[in-house]
PDB file of C-alpha atoms in Angstrom:
ATOM      1  CA  UNK A   1     190.918  43.282  30.538  1.00 96.00           C
ATOM      2  CA  UNK A   2     189.552  46.320  30.487  1.00 97.00           C
ATOM      3  CA  UNK A   3     191.390  49.365  29.036  1.00 98.00           C
ATOM      4  CA  UNK A   4     191.228  53.029  28.102  1.00 98.00           C
ATOM      5  CA  UNK A   5     193.856  55.100  27.150  1.00 98.00           C
ATOM      6  CA  UNK A   6     193.262  59.017  26.947  1.00 98.00           C
ATOM      7  CA  UNK A   7     195.666  61.106  24.452  1.00 98.00           C
ATOM      8  CA  UNK A   8     195.699  64.972  23.198  1.00 98.00           C
ATOM      9  CA  UNK A   9     196.170  66.442  26.092  1.00 97.00           C
ATOM     10  CA  UNK A  10     198.778  69.343  26.131  1.00 97.00           C
ATOM     11  CA  UNK A  11     199.119  73.336  26.332  1.00 98.00           C
ATOM     12  CA  UNK A  12     196.375  75.312  24.798  1.00 98.00           C
ATOM     13  CA  UNK A  13     196.377  79.407  24.759  1.00 98.00           C
ATOM     14  CA  UNK A  14     193.014  80.621  26.095  1.00 98.00           C
ATOM     15  CA  UNK A  15     190.374  80.355  23.110  1.00 98.00           C
ATOM     16  CA  UNK A  16     191.876  78.005  21.644  1.00 98.00           C
ATOM     17  CA  UNK A  17     191.051  74.072  21.008  1.00 98.00           C
ATOM     18  CA  UNK A  18     192.080  70.660  22.159  1.00 98.00           C
ATOM     19  CA  UNK A  19     190.507  67.325  21.126  1.00 98.00           C
ATOM     20  CA  UNK A  20     191.374  64.114  23.325  1.00 98.00           C
ATOM     21  CA  UNK A  21     191.165  60.563  22.328  1.00 98.00           C
ATOM     22  CA  UNK A  22     189.960  57.545  24.623  1.00 98.00           C
ATOM     23  CA  UNK A  23     190.806  54.316  23.043  1.00 98.00           C
ATOM     24  CA  UNK A  24     188.959  51.527  24.581  1.00 98.00           C
ATOM     25  CA  UNK A  25     189.824  48.364  24.585  1.00 98.00           C
ATOM     26  CA  UNK A  26     188.992  44.588  26.791  1.00 98.00           C
ATOM     27  CA  UNK A  27     185.012  45.216  26.470  1.00 98.00           C
ATOM     28  CA  UNK A  28     182.351  45.845  23.694  1.00 98.00           C
ATOM     29  CA  UNK A  29     182.521  49.277  22.931  1.00 98.00           C
ATOM     30  CA  UNK A  30     179.135  49.159  21.656  1.00 98.00           C
ATOM     31  CA  UNK A  31     177.885  48.140  24.834  1.00 97.00           C
ATOM     32  CA  UNK A  32     178.189  50.749  27.140  1.00 98.00           C
ATOM     33  CA  UNK A  33     177.904  55.041  27.846  1.00 98.00           C
ATOM     34  CA  UNK A  34     181.005  56.300  28.004  1.00 98.00           C
ATOM     35  CA  UNK A  35     181.773  59.927  30.142  1.00 98.00           C
ATOM     36  CA  UNK A  36     184.350  61.723  30.434  1.00 98.00           C
ATOM     37  CA  UNK A  37     185.214  63.580  33.670  1.00 98.00           C
ATOM     38  CA  UNK A  38     187.898  66.016  34.743  1.00 98.00           C
ATOM     39  CA  UNK A  39     189.531  66.643  37.908  1.00 98.00           C
ATOM     40  CA  UNK A  40     191.635  69.827  38.255  1.00 97.00           C
ATOM     41  CA  UNK A  41     195.162  69.770  40.327  1.00 93.00           C
ATOM     42  CA  UNK A  42     194.301  69.272  44.189  1.00 93.00           C
ATOM     43  CA  UNK A  43     190.294  69.360  43.684  1.00 96.00           C
ATOM     44  CA  UNK A  44     187.197  66.847  43.009  1.00 97.00           C
ATOM     45  CA  UNK A  45     186.351  65.064  39.601  1.00 98.00           C
ATOM     46  CA  UNK A  46     183.916  66.744  37.811  1.00 98.00           C
ATOM     47  CA  UNK A  47     181.882  64.856  35.806  1.00 98.00           C
ATOM     48  CA  UNK A  48     181.857  66.792  31.902  1.00 98.00           C
ATOM     49  CA  UNK A  49     179.226  64.741  30.134  1.00 98.00           C
ATOM     50  CA  UNK A  50     178.114  61.194  28.513  1.00 98.00           C
ATOM     51  CA  UNK A  51     177.238  59.251  24.933  1.00 98.00           C
ATOM     52  CA  UNK A  52     175.058  56.642  25.489  1.00 97.00           C
ATOM     53  CA  UNK A  53     174.970  52.846  23.916  1.00 97.00           C
ATOM     54  CA  UNK A  54     174.173  51.882  20.662  1.00 97.00           C
ATOM     55  CA  UNK A  55     170.782  50.377  21.520  1.00 97.00           C
ATOM     56  CA  UNK A  56     170.367  53.998  23.175  1.00 96.00           C
ATOM     57  CA  UNK A  57     171.226  55.419  20.108  1.00 97.00           C
ATOM     58  CA  UNK A  58     174.954  57.437  20.861  1.00 97.00           C
ATOM     59  CA  UNK A  59     172.621  60.527  22.259  1.00 98.00           C
ATOM     60  CA  UNK A  60     174.778  62.850  24.630  1.00 98.00           C
ATOM     61  CA  UNK A  61     173.937  64.526  27.364  1.00 98.00           C
ATOM     62  CA  UNK A  62     176.484  67.538  29.384  1.00 98.00           C
ATOM     63  CA  UNK A  63     177.142  68.954  32.057  1.00 98.00           C
ATOM     64  CA  UNK A  64     176.301  72.941  32.047  1.00 97.00           C
ATOM     65  CA  UNK A  65     178.943  74.141  32.733  1.00 96.00           C
ATOM     66  CA  UNK A  66     180.615  73.493  28.920  1.00 97.00           C
ATOM     67  CA  UNK A  67     177.615  72.411  27.648  1.00 95.00           C
ATOM     68  CA  UNK A  68     178.176  73.967  24.178  1.00 96.00           C
ATOM     69  CA  UNK A  69     181.581  74.563  24.414  1.00 98.00           C
ATOM     70  CA  UNK A  70     182.208  70.708  23.989  1.00 98.00           C
ATOM     71  CA  UNK A  71     181.237  67.862  22.648  1.00 98.00           C
ATOM     72  CA  UNK A  72     181.610  64.200  22.963  1.00 98.00           C
ATOM     73  CA  UNK A  73     181.371  61.345  20.081  1.00 98.00           C
ATOM     74  CA  UNK A  74     182.652  58.401  19.755  1.00 98.00           C
ATOM     75  CA  UNK A  75     184.100  56.379  16.600  1.00 98.00           C
ATOM     76  CA  UNK A  76     182.499  52.630  17.112  1.00 97.00           C
ATOM     77  CA  UNK A  77     184.367  50.621  13.904  1.00 97.00           C
ATOM     78  CA  UNK A  78     187.633  52.163  16.291  1.00 98.00           C
ATOM     79  CA  UNK A  79     186.714  52.199  19.588  1.00 98.00           C
ATOM     80  CA  UNK A  80     187.853  55.664  20.412  1.00 98.00           C
ATOM     81  CA  UNK A  81     185.884  58.080  22.342  1.00 98.00           C
ATOM     82  CA  UNK A  82     186.487  62.412  22.132  1.00 98.00           C
ATOM     83  CA  UNK A  83     185.985  65.275  23.743  1.00 98.00           C
ATOM     84  CA  UNK A  84     186.428  67.605  21.906  1.00 98.00           C
ATOM     85  CA  UNK A  85     187.095  71.188  23.429  1.00 98.00           C
ATOM     86  CA  UNK A  86     186.707  74.728  22.089  1.00 98.00           C
ATOM     87  CA  UNK A  87     186.794  78.293  23.839  1.00 98.00           C
ATOM     88  CA  UNK A  88     188.853  76.970  26.478  1.00 98.00           C
ATOM     89  CA  UNK A  89     189.636  78.803  29.546  1.00 97.00           C
ATOM     90  CA  UNK A  90     191.912  79.075  32.134  1.00 97.00           C
ATOM     91  CA  UNK A  91     189.321  76.795  34.795  1.00 97.00           C
ATOM     92  CA  UNK A  92     189.282  74.574  31.951  1.00 98.00           C
ATOM     93  CA  UNK A  93     193.144  73.376  33.178  1.00 98.00           C
ATOM     94  CA  UNK A  94     192.689  69.461  34.835  1.00 98.00           C
ATOM     95  CA  UNK A  95     193.684  66.472  34.473  1.00 98.00           C
ATOM     96  CA  UNK A  96     190.719  64.740  31.604  1.00 98.00           C
ATOM     97  CA  UNK A  97     189.401  61.284  32.076  1.00 98.00           C
ATOM     98  CA  UNK A  98     187.658  58.988  29.872  1.00 98.00           C
ATOM     99  CA  UNK A  99     185.364  56.701  31.852  1.00 98.00           C
ATOM    100  CA  UNK A 100     182.975  53.255  31.205  1.00 98.00           C
ATOM    101  CA  UNK A 101     179.414  54.036  32.842  1.00 97.00           C
ATOM    102  CA  UNK A 102     178.008  50.443  33.822  1.00 95.00           C
ATOM    103  CA  UNK A 103     174.172  51.108  34.613  1.00 85.00           C
ATOM    104  CA  UNK A 104     173.492  51.750  37.841  1.00 83.00           C
ATOM    105  CA  UNK A 105     174.996  54.098  37.433  1.00 93.00           C
ATOM    106  CA  UNK A 106     178.954  54.336  37.850  1.00 95.00           C
ATOM    107  CA  UNK A 107     181.849  54.141  36.738  1.00 97.00           C
ATOM    108  CA  UNK A 108     183.622  51.348  36.675  1.00 96.00           C
ATOM    109  CA  UNK A 109     186.894  51.723  34.970  1.00 97.00           C
ATOM    110  CA  UNK A 110     188.983  55.222  34.790  1.00 98.00           C
ATOM    111  CA  UNK A 111     192.177  56.006  32.367  1.00 98.00           C
ATOM    112  CA  UNK A 112     195.047  56.619  33.438  1.00 98.00           C
ATOM    113  CA  UNK A 113     194.489  60.398  32.184  1.00 98.00           C
ATOM    114  CA  UNK A 114     195.448  63.077  30.296  1.00 98.00           C
ATOM    115  CA  UNK A 115     197.005  67.011  31.378  1.00 98.00           C
ATOM    116  CA  UNK A 116     195.147  69.764  29.677  1.00 98.00           C
ATOM    117  CA  UNK A 117     197.061  73.708  30.618  1.00 98.00           C
ATOM    118  CA  UNK A 118     194.868  76.330  29.733  1.00 98.00           C
ATOM    119  CA  UNK A 119     197.668  78.968  29.445  1.00 97.00           C
ATOM    120  CA  UNK A 120     199.400  81.972  27.566  1.00 95.00           C
TER     121      UNK A 120
ATOM    122  CA  UNK B   1     172.442  70.635  40.804  1.00 97.00           C
ATOM    123  CA  UNK B   2     172.864  67.855  43.541  1.00 97.00           C
ATOM    124  CA  UNK B   3     175.486  69.317  46.147  1.00 98.00           C
ATOM    125  CA  UNK B   4     177.127  66.297  48.052  1.00 98.00           C
ATOM    126  CA  UNK B   5     178.908  67.563  51.216  1.00 98.00           C
ATOM    127  CA  UNK B   6     181.698  64.867  52.672  1.00 98.00           C
ATOM    128  CA  UNK B   7     183.165  65.043  56.104  1.00 95.00           C
ATOM    129  CA  UNK B   8     185.427  65.213  57.860  1.00 97.00           C
ATOM    130  CA  UNK B   9     188.049  66.598  54.736  1.00 97.00           C
ATOM    131  CA  UNK B  10     190.875  64.292  56.084  1.00 97.00           C
ATOM    132  CA  UNK B  11     190.880  61.462  58.986  1.00 97.00           C
ATOM    133  CA  UNK B  12     193.791  59.929  60.597  1.00 97.00           C
ATOM    134  CA  UNK B  13     193.751  56.322  61.629  1.00 97.00           C
ATOM    135  CA  UNK B  14     196.024  53.813  62.931  1.00 97.00           C
ATOM    136  CA  UNK B  15     196.957  50.515  61.170  1.00 96.00           C
ATOM    137  CA  UNK B  16     194.263  47.909  62.350  1.00 96.00           C
ATOM    138  CA  UNK B  17     191.503  50.928  63.748  1.00 97.00           C
ATOM    139  CA  UNK B  18     188.186  51.353  61.866  1.00 97.00           C
ATOM    140  CA  UNK B  19     187.299  54.882  59.909  1.00 97.00           C
ATOM    141  CA  UNK B  20     184.094  55.983  58.871  1.00 98.00           C
ATOM    142  CA  UNK B  21     183.633  58.961  56.485  1.00 98.00           C
ATOM    143  CA  UNK B  22     180.270  60.572  55.456  1.00 98.00           C
ATOM    144  CA  UNK B  23     178.232  62.186  52.737  1.00 98.00           C
ATOM    145  CA  UNK B  24     175.550  64.420  52.299  1.00 98.00           C
ATOM    146  CA  UNK B  25     173.160  65.154  49.204  1.00 98.00           C
ATOM    147  CA  UNK B  26     171.237  68.101  48.819  1.00 98.00           C
ATOM    148  CA  UNK B  27     168.231  65.877  47.506  1.00 97.00           C
ATOM    149  CA  UNK B  28     167.107  62.287  48.728  1.00 97.00           C
ATOM    150  CA  UNK B  29     169.371  59.835  46.536  1.00 97.00           C
ATOM    151  CA  UNK B  30     166.752  57.149  46.603  1.00 96.00           C
ATOM    152  CA  UNK B  31     164.605  55.802  43.781  1.00 94.00           C
ATOM    153  CA  UNK B  32     161.088  54.881  43.121  1.00 93.00           C
ATOM    154  CA  UNK B  33     162.576  51.542  42.179  1.00 93.00           C
ATOM    155  CA  UNK B  34     164.215  51.357  46.073  1.00 93.00           C
ATOM    156  CA  UNK B  35     167.605  51.944  44.984  1.00 94.00           C
ATOM    157  CA  UNK B  36     169.555  54.525  46.220  1.00 97.00           C
ATOM    158  CA  UNK B  37     171.849  56.641  43.733  1.00 97.00           C
ATOM    159  CA  UNK B  38     175.610  57.232  45.411  1.00 98.00           C
ATOM    160  CA  UNK B  39     178.673  55.573  44.918  1.00 98.00           C
ATOM    161  CA  UNK B  40     182.080  55.954  46.230  1.00 98.00           C
ATOM    162  CA  UNK B  41     185.467  56.030  44.538  1.00 98.00           C
ATOM    163  CA  UNK B  42     189.114  56.035  45.919  1.00 98.00           C
ATOM    164  CA  UNK B  43     191.775  57.481  43.943  1.00 98.00           C
ATOM    165  CA  UNK B  44     195.258  56.744  45.797  1.00 98.00           C
ATOM    166  CA  UNK B  45     198.469  58.741  45.047  1.00 96.00           C
ATOM    167  CA  UNK B  46     199.028  59.696  41.757  1.00 95.00           C
ATOM    168  CA  UNK B  47     196.192  57.741  40.701  1.00 97.00           C
ATOM    169  CA  UNK B  48     193.382  57.375  38.882  1.00 98.00           C
ATOM    170  CA  UNK B  49     189.927  57.475  41.067  1.00 97.00           C
ATOM    171  CA  UNK B  50     188.641  53.467  41.288  1.00 97.00           C
ATOM    172  CA  UNK B  51     185.494  52.512  42.015  1.00 95.00           C
ATOM    173  CA  UNK B  52     184.774  50.363  45.944  1.00 97.00           C
ATOM    174  CA  UNK B  53     180.270  50.985  45.952  1.00 97.00           C
ATOM    175  CA  UNK B  54     177.635  50.829  44.310  1.00 97.00           C
ATOM    176  CA  UNK B  55     174.463  52.043  44.589  1.00 96.00           C
ATOM    177  CA  UNK B  56     175.062  53.040  48.734  1.00 97.00           C
ATOM    178  CA  UNK B  57     176.341  49.319  49.940  1.00 97.00           C
ATOM    179  CA  UNK B  58     177.104  47.169  46.947  1.00 96.00           C
ATOM    180  CA  UNK B  59     180.979  46.431  46.511  1.00 97.00           C
ATOM    181  CA  UNK B  60     182.829  46.382  43.276  1.00 94.00           C
ATOM    182  CA  UNK B  61     184.036  43.099  42.516  1.00 93.00           C
ATOM    183  CA  UNK B  62     187.857  42.913  44.163  1.00 94.00           C
ATOM    184  CA  UNK B  63     186.558  45.406  47.119  1.00 96.00           C
ATOM    185  CA  UNK B  64     187.721  43.764  50.328  1.00 96.00           C
ATOM    186  CA  UNK B  65     184.847  43.395  52.765  1.00 95.00           C
ATOM    187  CA  UNK B  66     186.414  45.154  54.890  1.00 96.00           C
ATOM    188  CA  UNK B  67     185.063  48.018  53.234  1.00 98.00           C
ATOM    189  CA  UNK B  68     181.219  48.794  53.623  1.00 98.00           C
ATOM    190  CA  UNK B  69     178.016  51.862  52.664  1.00 98.00           C
ATOM    191  CA  UNK B  70     175.216  52.782  54.826  1.00 97.00           C
ATOM    192  CA  UNK B  71     172.648  55.054  54.572  1.00 97.00           C
ATOM    193  CA  UNK B  72     169.117  56.621  53.869  1.00 94.00           C
ATOM    194  CA  UNK B  73     167.711  58.917  51.387  1.00 96.00           C
ATOM    195  CA  UNK B  74     169.948  61.633  52.021  1.00 97.00           C
ATOM    196  CA  UNK B  75     173.622  60.707  54.664  1.00 98.00           C
ATOM    197  CA  UNK B  76     175.838  57.843  53.842  1.00 98.00           C
ATOM    198  CA  UNK B  77     178.370  56.668  55.419  1.00 98.00           C
ATOM    199  CA  UNK B  78     181.605  54.633  54.297  1.00 98.00           C
ATOM    200  CA  UNK B  79     183.484  52.550  56.936  1.00 98.00           C
ATOM    201  CA  UNK B  80     186.457  50.511  56.690  1.00 97.00           C
ATOM    202  CA  UNK B  81     187.265  48.652  59.380  1.00 94.00           C
ATOM    203  CA  UNK B  82     190.811  47.033  60.480  1.00 95.00           C
ATOM    204  CA  UNK B  83     192.048  50.247  57.706  1.00 97.00           C
ATOM    205  CA  UNK B  84     195.399  48.918  56.008  1.00 97.00           C
ATOM    206  CA  UNK B  85     198.550  50.809  54.586  1.00 96.00           C
ATOM    207  CA  UNK B  86     196.686  49.865  50.664  1.00 96.00           C
ATOM    208  CA  UNK B  87     193.832  52.241  51.683  1.00 97.00           C
ATOM    209  CA  UNK B  88     195.489  55.624  51.636  1.00 98.00           C
ATOM    210  CA  UNK B  89     193.832  57.980  49.542  1.00 98.00           C
ATOM    211  CA  UNK B  90     191.162  60.688  48.891  1.00 98.00           C
ATOM    212  CA  UNK B  91     187.616  59.189  48.883  1.00 98.00           C
ATOM    213  CA  UNK B  92     184.762  60.183  47.247  1.00 98.00           C
ATOM    214  CA  UNK B  93     181.350  60.315  47.202  1.00 98.00           C
ATOM    215  CA  UNK B  94     178.865  61.076  44.111  1.00 98.00           C
ATOM    216  CA  UNK B  95     175.564  60.106  42.619  1.00 98.00           C
ATOM    217  CA  UNK B  96     174.544  58.990  39.996  1.00 96.00           C
ATOM    218  CA  UNK B  97     170.662  59.869  40.291  1.00 96.00           C
ATOM    219  CA  UNK B  98     170.254  62.765  37.240  1.00 96.00           C
ATOM    220  CA  UNK B  99     172.259  64.547  35.282  1.00 96.00           C
ATOM    221  CA  UNK B 100     174.626  66.013  36.049  1.00 97.00           C
ATOM    222  CA  UNK B 101     176.446  63.612  38.705  1.00 98.00           C
ATOM    223  CA  UNK B 102     178.082  64.833  40.733  1.00 98.00           C
ATOM    224  CA  UNK B 103     181.149  64.765  43.542  1.00 98.00           C
ATOM    225  CA  UNK B 104     181.802  65.254  47.115  1.00 98.00           C
ATOM    226  CA  UNK B 105     185.046  66.995  47.817  1.00 98.00           C
ATOM    227  CA  UNK B 106     186.762  63.833  48.769  1.00 98.00           C
ATOM    228  CA  UNK B 107     188.149  63.094  52.146  1.00 98.00           C
ATOM    229  CA  UNK B 108     191.919  62.283  52.500  1.00 98.00           C
ATOM    230  CA  UNK B 109     192.408  59.392  54.495  1.00 98.00           C
ATOM    231  CA  UNK B 110     196.213  58.835  56.174  1.00 97.00           C
ATOM    232  CA  UNK B 111     198.442  56.708  58.315  1.00 96.00           C
ATOM    233  CA  UNK B 112     198.627  57.756  61.982  1.00 93.00           C
TER     234      UNK B 112
END
């Protein structure tokens, strides 16, 4: 069974940093592209970025809205996906999801999400 | 960025009747390989989004055949026949043609 479990969310002050983790299980992690997606309360999801699979060199792409502030990485020995978020702003407040990408492409599995609140 | 526009914002349906949700993209989602890169997701109340349909008309495994997707290069429709209580939630279209991937604003389906 595919499982994605995010952690690391919480309250952070504007200008601060936070690193989210997503523990993956139930599939061969290195075979899949993985993404981070966020959803402000009551709003639509926003795709943040992708990290490709082993066959494609684990390269990354980002939404211009967060490029330069957010970094996606992965630990392929422990099957963990990361999102490093720097210089956080109030508008970064959202539920953050990790998601597996099937080459369609589409997001076939989503984690349960973790809340990040940026406020003083 | 490709803008995905959904309509209506909400729809109220009597159980057993049909519902249709529209989605329009600001750019053709028809790839030269013949695939149309629009997907549909459902977010049930208090839950994460779940994947329903990929490449416009292909149902995800386990999705009832009451759901169907259709459309053209820029105009897409999700149809739910014989709506059931478990279908309540917010439906999002999203594209997979190019980066950045984007989603529509969502259509909330409620029961009368």
